[in-house]
Coordinates of C-alpha atoms in Angstrom, one line a residue:
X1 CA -27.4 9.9 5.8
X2 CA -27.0 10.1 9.6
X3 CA -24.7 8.2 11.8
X4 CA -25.1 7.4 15.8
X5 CA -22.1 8.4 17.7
X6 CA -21.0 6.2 20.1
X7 CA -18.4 6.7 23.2
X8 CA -15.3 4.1 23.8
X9 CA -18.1 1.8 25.7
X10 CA -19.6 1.2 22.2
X11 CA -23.1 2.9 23.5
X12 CA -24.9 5.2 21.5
X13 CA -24.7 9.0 23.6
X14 CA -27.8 10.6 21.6
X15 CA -25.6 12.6 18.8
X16 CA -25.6 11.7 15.2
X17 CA -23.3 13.0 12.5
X18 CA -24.6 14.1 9.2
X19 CA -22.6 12.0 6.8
X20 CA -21.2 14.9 3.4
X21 CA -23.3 13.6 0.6
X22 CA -20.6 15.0 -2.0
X23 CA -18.2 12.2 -0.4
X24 CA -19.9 9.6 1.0
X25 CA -23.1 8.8 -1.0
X26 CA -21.9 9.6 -5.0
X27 CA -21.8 7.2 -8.1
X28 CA -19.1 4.6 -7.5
X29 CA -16.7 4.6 -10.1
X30 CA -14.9 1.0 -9.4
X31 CA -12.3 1.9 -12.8
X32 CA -11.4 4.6 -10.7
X33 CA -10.1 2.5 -7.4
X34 CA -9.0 0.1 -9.9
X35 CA -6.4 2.9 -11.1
X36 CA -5.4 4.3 -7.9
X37 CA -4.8 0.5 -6.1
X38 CA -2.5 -0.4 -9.7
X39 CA -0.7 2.7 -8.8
X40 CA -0.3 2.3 -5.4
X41 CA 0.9 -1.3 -6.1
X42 CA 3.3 -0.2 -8.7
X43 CA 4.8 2.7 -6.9
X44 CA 5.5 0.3 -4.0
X45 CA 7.9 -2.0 -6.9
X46 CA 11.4 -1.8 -6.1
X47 CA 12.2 -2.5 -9.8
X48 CA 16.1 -3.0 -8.3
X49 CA 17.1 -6.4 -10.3
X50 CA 20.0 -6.6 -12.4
X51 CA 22.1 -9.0 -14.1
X52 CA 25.3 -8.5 -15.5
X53 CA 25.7 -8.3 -19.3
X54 CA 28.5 -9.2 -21.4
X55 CA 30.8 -6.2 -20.9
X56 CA 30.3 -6.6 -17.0
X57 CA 31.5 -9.5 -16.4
X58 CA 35.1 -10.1 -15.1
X59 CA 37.4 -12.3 -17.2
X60 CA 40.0 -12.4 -19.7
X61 CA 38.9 -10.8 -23.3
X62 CA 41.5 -13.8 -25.0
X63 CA 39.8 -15.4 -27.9
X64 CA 39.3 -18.8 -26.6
X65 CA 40.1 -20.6 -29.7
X66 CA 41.2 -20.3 -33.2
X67 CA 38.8 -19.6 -35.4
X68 CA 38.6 -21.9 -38.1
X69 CA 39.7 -25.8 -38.5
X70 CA 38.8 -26.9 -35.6
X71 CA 35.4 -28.3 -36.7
X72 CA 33.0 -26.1 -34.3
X73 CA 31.7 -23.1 -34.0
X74 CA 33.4 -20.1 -33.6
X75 CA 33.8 -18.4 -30.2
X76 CA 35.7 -15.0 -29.0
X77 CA 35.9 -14.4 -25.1
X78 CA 35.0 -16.4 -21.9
X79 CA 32.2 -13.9 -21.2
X80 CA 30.3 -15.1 -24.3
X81 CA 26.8 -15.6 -23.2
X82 CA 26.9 -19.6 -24.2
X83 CA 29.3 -20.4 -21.7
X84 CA 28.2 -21.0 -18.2
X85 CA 29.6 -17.5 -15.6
X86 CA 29.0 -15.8 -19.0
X87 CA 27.3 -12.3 -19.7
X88 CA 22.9 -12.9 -19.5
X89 CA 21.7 -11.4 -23.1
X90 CA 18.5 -9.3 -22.9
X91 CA 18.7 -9.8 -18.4
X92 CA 16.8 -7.4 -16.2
X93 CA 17.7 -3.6 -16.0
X94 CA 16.8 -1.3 -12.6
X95 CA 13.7 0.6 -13.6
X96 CA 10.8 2.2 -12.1
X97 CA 7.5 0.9 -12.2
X98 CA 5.6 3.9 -10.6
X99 CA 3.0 5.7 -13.1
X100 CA 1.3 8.9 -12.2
X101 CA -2.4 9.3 -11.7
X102 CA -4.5 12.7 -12.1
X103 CA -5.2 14.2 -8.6
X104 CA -9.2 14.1 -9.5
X105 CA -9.1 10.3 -10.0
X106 CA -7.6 9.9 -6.8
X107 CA -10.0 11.6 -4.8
X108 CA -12.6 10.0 -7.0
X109 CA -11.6 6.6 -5.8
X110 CA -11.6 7.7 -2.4
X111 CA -14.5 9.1 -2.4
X112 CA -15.7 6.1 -4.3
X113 CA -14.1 3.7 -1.9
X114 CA -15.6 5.6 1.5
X115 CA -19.2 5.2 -0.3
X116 CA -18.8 1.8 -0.2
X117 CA -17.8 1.5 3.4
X118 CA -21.1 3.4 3.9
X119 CA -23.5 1.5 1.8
X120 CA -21.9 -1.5 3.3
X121 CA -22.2 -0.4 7.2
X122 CA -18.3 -0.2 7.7
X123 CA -18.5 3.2 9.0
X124 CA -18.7 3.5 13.1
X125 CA -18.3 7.1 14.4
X126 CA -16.3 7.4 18.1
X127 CA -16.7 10.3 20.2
X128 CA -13.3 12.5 21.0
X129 CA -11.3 10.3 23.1
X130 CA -7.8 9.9 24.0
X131 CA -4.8 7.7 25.7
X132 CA -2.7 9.1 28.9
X133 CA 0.1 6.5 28.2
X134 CA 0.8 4.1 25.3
X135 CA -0.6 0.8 26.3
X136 CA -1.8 -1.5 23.8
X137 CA -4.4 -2.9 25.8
X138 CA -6.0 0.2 26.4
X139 CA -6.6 0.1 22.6
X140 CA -7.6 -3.5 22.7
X141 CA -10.5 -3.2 25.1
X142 CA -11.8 -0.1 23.3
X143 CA -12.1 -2.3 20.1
X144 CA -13.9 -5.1 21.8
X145 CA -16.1 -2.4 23.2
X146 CA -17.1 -1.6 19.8
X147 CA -17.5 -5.1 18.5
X148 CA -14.0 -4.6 16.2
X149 CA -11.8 -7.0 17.5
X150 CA -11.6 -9.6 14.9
X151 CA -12.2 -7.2 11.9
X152 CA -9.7 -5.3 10.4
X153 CA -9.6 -1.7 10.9
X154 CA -8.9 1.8 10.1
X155 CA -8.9 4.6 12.9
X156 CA -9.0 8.1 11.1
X157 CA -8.6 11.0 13.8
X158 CA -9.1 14.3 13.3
X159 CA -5.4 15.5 14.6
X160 CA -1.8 13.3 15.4
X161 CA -2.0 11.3 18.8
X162 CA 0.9 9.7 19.3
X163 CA -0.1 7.7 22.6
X164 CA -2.7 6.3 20.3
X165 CA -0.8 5.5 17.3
X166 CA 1.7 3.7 19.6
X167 CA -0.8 2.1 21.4
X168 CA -1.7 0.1 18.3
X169 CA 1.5 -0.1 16.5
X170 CA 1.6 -3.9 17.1
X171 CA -2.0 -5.4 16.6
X172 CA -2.3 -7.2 13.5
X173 CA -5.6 -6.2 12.1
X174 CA -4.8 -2.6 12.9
X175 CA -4.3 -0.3 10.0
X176 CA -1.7 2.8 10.8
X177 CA -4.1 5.3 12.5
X178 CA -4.5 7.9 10.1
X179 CA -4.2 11.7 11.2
X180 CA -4.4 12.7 7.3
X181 CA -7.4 14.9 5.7
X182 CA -8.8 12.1 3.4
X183 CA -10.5 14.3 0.8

């Protein structure tokens, strides 16, 4: 499938860009993007909660009364869970949530994900363009150009530009400009 190119005025120059069949127009696999946005979610977990437990808690270990005639039930210390500033029984523990995920299933599920943005006409291709300073509005009028500015979006750019990444550092609907290799 080919794609117009257009220039920061959001006009088509004449070029067109031959979208990779072997990532952008496979079988979707939703179970796959199902897996890789579960880990993604659970990696981001801080699993930090605690409680204290029994032997954590600061008190006296005196038993708090005798144990037998005085018609109730027995009891040992203060940090008995039954009594209120007592130990929690069974509280949370820190853990970690993350879970790993085969490196083929996550390139499956971008590659499945990046399909979809083509079958659904998400994908705009922008000649090579650049910032001379960091100004935000710079950014802004280039994404009412294209007709982006009330969509959320995700700028992928073939190498780090730092007047570009700062330029958009504080819009909303911006995703981080990506300078990764996606596949």
């Amino acid at each position: 499938m080919d794609l117009p190119v257009l220039n920061t005025k959001g006009k088509k120059n004449g070029k067109n860009v031959k979208m990779e069949r072997s990532i952008f127009e496979i079988k979707p696999n939703d179970h796959s993007v199902y897996l890789d946005v579960k880990h993604y979610m659970a990696n981001k977990r801080q699993g930090t909660s605690k409680t204290k437990e029994r032997g954590e808690i600061t008190g006296s270990r005196r038993k708090i009364k005798r144990q037998k005639g005085t018609g109730s039930a027995r009891f040992g210390d203060i940090k008995n869970p039954i009594f209120r500033g007592g130990g929690r029984i069974f509280g949370p523990v820190p853990r970690k949530y993350g879970s790993k995920l085969n490196k083929k299933l996550k390139v499956l599920a971008r590659k499945t994900a990046l399909s979809y943005k083509l079958m659904d006409k998400s994908v705009t291709i922008i000649e090579d363009f650049s910032f001379y300073e960091p100004k935000t509005g710079n950014y802004v009028e280039l994404m009412r150009n294209l007709e982006l500015s009330d969509k959320k979006t995700l700028l992928v750019l073939p190498k780090p530009d730092e007047n570009i990444r700062l330029s958009s550092r504080n819009l909303k609907k911006i995703g981080r400009a990506s300078c990764r290799e996606m596949v």
